Amino acid sequence: MPTSDQLHQLAELAAEGIHPDDQMPFGRPWSAVSPAERARSVLQWHWRTLAELKPESWTLGFTVLRNCVVVGTQDLSAVDFGIGRSVHTGSWLGQRFQGQGIGTQMRAAVLEFAFTGLEAVEATTSAFTDNPASQRVSEKLGYLDNGSRRYVVADQPRRERGFLLARERWHCPIEVGIDNLEPCLPMLGARAEQAPEARMTKQ
Ligand SMILES: CC(C)(COP(=O)(O)OP(=O)(O)OC[C@H]1O[C@@H](n2cnc3c(N)ncnc32)[C@H](O)[C@@H]1OP(=O)(O)O)[C@@H](O)C(=O)NCCC(=O)NCCS
C-alpha cells in the first residue's frame, strides 16, 4: 500500500497523464479532467478505499515501483471474498512507463498474492475492445474470454471484454514475495475468525 509520499508521487504521475486525451480506458471516466483534478481524484480514491475496507468488501490499491520510483498502481478487489473467493483487478501506469512489460509483472504479482496468499479460486478483469495492451496482458497471463457487453461511458457506446482466470490455470511467470500477510487475512475475510466456543475452550 502507498506511503503518504508515494501516494503523492502517484497523484503527480496521474497529473502528467495516463492516456491520450482522445482515449478513455476506464469504465468510470475519472481521468478526463484537468491534471490537478486527476491528482486529487487519485488521492481521494486511495483514502476512500482504505476508509471503506472491511472483510465483506475491499479494494487494495497497491503501489507499483520500479527502482524505487512510483510508476503506477495495481488494484485488487473483492466482495464477500470469504464465500466467493473471487477477485477483480484494475490498474494504470504513468504514460511514460507503459509498454515496457511492467503491466504484465504487476498483474502477475497481485494474481500470485490472490491465488497463493489469499487462496482465491478465480480472478476476473475487463478491458474495452480498443485497449489492446490491457487485453494482451490478460491473454499472456492465461485468462480465458468471459464474454463481452456494451457499456456507455461519457455518453459513448463502448464494448467491454471480460476475462476469467481460474486458479487451476494460474502459473506465475515471476518470483513474488509476500510479507506479513497472516495478520491481515481476517481483515480481508480470507480466513474465518475463530468461533466464540473455540476461543473460550482455548482460554
Ligand atoms: C494497460 C496497462 C496497465 C498495461 O501495462 P503495460 O506495461 O503497458 O503492458 P506490458 O508492456 O506489460 O504488455 C502490453 C502488451 O500489449 C501489447 N500491445 C500494446 N499495444 C498494443 C497494440 N496497439 N496492439 C497490439 N498489442 C499491443 C504489447 O506488445 C505487450 O504484449 P507483448 O508482451 O506480447 O509484446 C498500461 O498500458 C496502462 O496503464 N494503460 C492505460 C490505463 C489502462 O488502460 N488501464 C487498464 C484499464 S482496463
Coordinates of C-alpha atoms and ligand atoms in Angstrom, one line a residue:
M1 CA 0.0 0.0 0.0
P2 CA 1.3 3.5 -0.7
T3 CA 3.0 5.6 2.0
S4 CA 1.9 9.2 2.1
D5 CA 4.9 10.3 0.0
Q6 CA 4.3 7.5 -2.6
L7 CA 0.6 8.4 -2.8
H8 CA 1.6 12.0 -3.7
Q9 CA 4.0 10.8 -6.3
L10 CA 1.2 8.6 -7.8
A11 CA -1.1 11.6 -7.9
E12 CA 1.6 13.7 -9.7
L13 CA 2.1 10.8 -12.2
A14 CA -1.6 10.8 -12.9
A15 CA -1.5 14.6 -13.4
E16 CA 1.3 14.0 -16.0
G17 CA -1.0 11.7 -18.0
I18 CA -2.2 8.1 -18.2
H19 CA -3.6 8.0 -21.7
P20 CA -4.1 10.3 -24.7
D21 CA -6.9 12.8 -24.4
D22 CA -8.9 11.1 -27.2
Q23 CA -8.9 7.7 -25.4
M24 CA -10.7 6.5 -22.2
P25 CA -9.7 3.1 -20.9
F26 CA -11.7 3.4 -17.7
G27 CA -15.4 2.4 -17.2
R28 CA -15.8 5.5 -15.0
P29 CA -14.1 8.3 -16.9
W30 CA -12.4 9.7 -13.8
S31 CA -9.3 10.7 -15.7
A32 CA -11.0 13.0 -18.2
V33 CA -10.5 16.1 -16.0
S34 CA -7.8 18.7 -15.5
P35 CA -4.3 17.5 -14.2
A36 CA -5.0 18.9 -10.8
E37 CA -8.4 17.3 -10.5
R38 CA -6.9 14.0 -11.7
A39 CA -4.3 14.2 -9.0
R40 CA -6.9 14.9 -6.3
S41 CA -9.0 12.1 -7.6
V42 CA -6.1 9.6 -7.1
L43 CA -5.6 10.8 -3.5
Q44 CA -9.3 10.6 -2.7
W45 CA -9.7 7.2 -4.3
H46 CA -6.9 5.7 -2.2
W47 CA -8.1 7.3 1.0
R48 CA -11.7 6.2 0.3
T49 CA -10.7 2.6 -0.4
L50 CA -8.8 2.4 2.9
A51 CA -11.6 4.0 4.8
E52 CA -14.2 1.6 3.4
L53 CA -12.1 -1.6 3.7
K54 CA -14.0 -4.3 5.5
P55 CA -14.0 -8.2 5.3
E56 CA -17.1 -8.2 3.2
S57 CA -15.9 -5.7 0.6
W58 CA -12.4 -4.4 0.0
T59 CA -10.1 -2.9 -2.6
L60 CA -6.4 -2.9 -2.2
G61 CA -4.7 -0.2 -4.2
F62 CA -1.1 -1.5 -4.4
T63 CA 1.7 0.9 -5.4
V64 CA 3.9 -0.1 -8.3
L65 CA 7.6 0.9 -8.0
R66 CA 10.5 0.3 -10.4
N67 CA 13.9 1.0 -8.9
C68 CA 12.2 2.9 -6.0
V69 CA 10.3 5.2 -8.4
V70 CA 6.5 5.2 -8.3
V71 CA 5.3 4.1 -11.8
G72 CA 1.6 3.2 -11.3
T73 CA -1.0 1.4 -9.3
Q74 CA -2.5 -2.1 -9.4
D75 CA -5.6 -2.8 -7.5
L76 CA -7.2 -6.0 -6.3
S77 CA -10.8 -6.0 -5.0
A78 CA -13.4 -8.5 -3.8
V79 CA -16.9 -8.6 -2.4
D80 CA -17.7 -11.4 0.1
F81 CA -14.3 -12.9 -0.5
G82 CA -14.7 -15.4 2.3
I83 CA -17.6 -17.0 0.5
G84 CA -16.9 -16.4 -3.2
R85 CA -13.1 -16.5 -3.3
S86 CA -13.2 -14.3 -6.4
V87 CA -11.1 -11.2 -7.0
H88 CA -11.2 -8.5 -9.6
T89 CA -8.3 -6.3 -10.8
G90 CA -7.7 -2.9 -12.3
S91 CA -4.6 -0.8 -13.0
W92 CA -2.9 2.1 -14.6
L93 CA 0.7 3.1 -15.3
G94 CA 2.0 6.6 -15.9
Q95 CA 2.1 7.0 -19.7
R96 CA 5.9 7.2 -19.9
F97 CA 6.1 3.8 -18.1
Q98 CA 3.8 1.9 -20.4
G99 CA 4.8 -0.7 -23.0
Q100 CA 7.8 -1.9 -21.0
G101 CA 6.4 -5.1 -19.5
I102 CA 5.6 -3.5 -16.1
G103 CA 1.8 -4.0 -16.6
T104 CA 2.3 -7.7 -17.0
Q105 CA 4.5 -8.0 -13.9
M106 CA 2.3 -6.0 -11.6
R107 CA -0.8 -8.0 -12.6
A108 CA 1.1 -11.3 -12.1
A109 CA 2.2 -10.0 -8.7
V110 CA -1.3 -9.4 -7.4
L111 CA -2.6 -12.6 -9.0
E112 CA 0.0 -14.6 -7.1
F113 CA -0.9 -12.6 -4.0
A114 CA -4.6 -13.6 -4.6
F115 CA -4.1 -17.3 -5.5
T116 CA -1.3 -18.2 -3.2
G117 CA -1.6 -15.6 -0.4
L118 CA -5.4 -15.4 -0.1
E119 CA -6.4 -18.8 -1.7
A120 CA -8.7 -17.2 -4.3
V121 CA -10.3 -19.6 -6.7
E122 CA -10.8 -17.2 -9.7
A123 CA -9.8 -13.7 -10.9
T124 CA -11.7 -11.6 -13.3
T125 CA -10.8 -8.4 -15.2
S126 CA -12.1 -6.5 -18.2
A127 CA -11.0 -4.1 -20.8
F128 CA -12.5 -2.1 -23.7
T129 CA -12.0 -3.7 -27.1
D130 CA -9.9 -0.6 -28.1
N131 CA -7.4 -1.3 -25.3
P132 CA -5.1 -3.9 -26.8
A133 CA -2.4 -3.5 -24.1
S134 CA -4.7 -4.5 -21.3
Q135 CA -6.3 -7.3 -23.2
R136 CA -2.9 -8.7 -24.2
V137 CA -1.7 -8.6 -20.6
S138 CA -4.8 -10.8 -19.6
E139 CA -4.2 -13.2 -22.5
K140 CA -0.5 -13.6 -21.7
L141 CA -1.3 -14.5 -18.1
G142 CA -3.7 -17.2 -19.1
Y143 CA -7.1 -15.7 -18.7
L144 CA -9.9 -17.0 -20.9
D145 CA -12.5 -14.9 -22.7
N146 CA -15.5 -14.3 -20.4
G147 CA -17.8 -12.7 -22.9
S148 CA -18.4 -9.0 -23.8
R149 CA -21.1 -6.4 -23.2
R150 CA -22.0 -3.0 -24.4
Y151 CA -21.3 -0.2 -22.0
V152 CA -21.9 3.5 -22.0
V153 CA -19.0 5.7 -21.0
A154 CA -19.3 9.5 -21.2
D155 CA -22.3 9.2 -23.4
Q156 CA -20.5 6.9 -25.9
P157 CA -21.3 3.3 -26.5
R158 CA -18.3 1.0 -25.9
R159 CA -17.7 -2.7 -25.9
E160 CA -16.1 -4.2 -22.9
R161 CA -14.4 -7.7 -22.9
G162 CA -14.4 -9.8 -19.8
F163 CA -11.6 -12.2 -18.8
L164 CA -11.6 -15.0 -16.3
L165 CA -8.6 -16.8 -14.8
A166 CA -9.3 -20.0 -12.8
R167 CA -6.9 -21.0 -10.1
E168 CA -6.1 -24.2 -12.0
R169 CA -4.8 -22.3 -15.0
W170 CA -2.5 -20.0 -12.9
H171 CA 1.3 -20.3 -13.4
C172 CA 3.1 -17.3 -12.0
P173 CA 5.8 -16.2 -14.5
I174 CA 7.8 -14.2 -12.0
E175 CA 9.1 -14.6 -8.5
V176 CA 6.8 -12.9 -5.9
G177 CA 7.5 -12.3 -2.3
I178 CA 4.5 -11.8 0.2
D179 CA 5.4 -10.3 3.5
N180 CA 3.4 -10.1 6.8
L181 CA 0.1 -11.2 5.2
E182 CA -1.0 -13.5 8.0
P183 CA -2.3 -10.8 10.4
C184 CA -4.3 -9.2 7.6
L185 CA -6.2 -12.3 6.5
P186 CA -9.3 -11.8 8.8
M187 CA -9.5 -8.2 7.7
L188 CA -10.0 -9.4 4.1
G189 CA -12.4 -12.1 5.0
A190 CA -9.8 -14.6 3.8
R191 CA -9.8 -16.6 7.0
A192 CA -12.8 -17.4 9.2
E193 CA -12.3 -15.9 12.6
Q194 CA -12.4 -18.5 15.4
A195 CA -15.8 -19.3 16.7
P196 CA -16.5 -18.0 20.2
E197 CA -16.7 -21.5 21.6
A198 CA -13.2 -22.3 20.2
R199 CA -11.8 -19.1 21.8
M200 CA -13.4 -19.9 25.1
T201 CA -12.0 -23.5 25.1
K202 CA -8.5 -22.2 24.5
Q203 CA -8.5 -19.7 27.4
Ligands
LIG1 C1 -2.9 -1.5 -19.5 C2 -1.5 -1.3 -18.9 C3 -1.6 -1.3 -17.4 C4 -0.6 -2.4 -19.4 O1 0.7 -2.2 -18.9 P1 2.0 -2.2 -19.9 O2 3.2 -2.1 -19.1 O3 1.8 -1.1 -20.9 O4 1.8 -3.6 -20.6 P2 3.0 -4.6 -21.0 O5 4.1 -3.8 -21.6 O6 3.3 -5.5 -19.8 O7 2.3 -5.5 -22.1 C5 1.5 -4.9 -23.1 C6 1.3 -6.0 -24.2 O8 0.3 -5.4 -25.1 C7 0.9 -5.3 -26.4 N1 0.3 -4.2 -27.0 C8 0.4 -2.9 -26.6 N2 -0.1 -2.1 -27.5 C9 -0.6 -2.9 -28.5 C10 -1.3 -2.6 -29.7 N3 -1.7 -1.4 -30.1 N4 -1.6 -3.7 -30.5 C11 -1.3 -4.9 -30.1 N5 -0.7 -5.2 -29.0 C12 -0.3 -4.2 -28.2 C13 2.4 -5.2 -26.1 O9 3.1 -5.6 -27.3 C14 2.5 -6.2 -25.0 O10 2.4 -7.6 -25.4 P3 3.7 -8.5 -25.6 O11 4.5 -8.5 -24.3 O12 3.2 -9.8 -26.1 O13 4.6 -7.8 -26.7 C15 -0.9 0.1 -19.3 O14 -0.7 0.2 -20.7 C16 -1.8 1.3 -18.9 O15 -1.7 1.8 -17.8 N6 -2.7 1.8 -19.8 C17 -3.5 3.0 -19.6 C18 -4.5 2.7 -18.5 C19 -5.3 1.4 -18.8 O16 -5.6 1.0 -19.9 N7 -5.6 0.7 -17.7 C20 -6.3 -0.6 -17.8 C21 -7.8 -0.3 -17.9 S1 -8.6 -1.9 -18.3

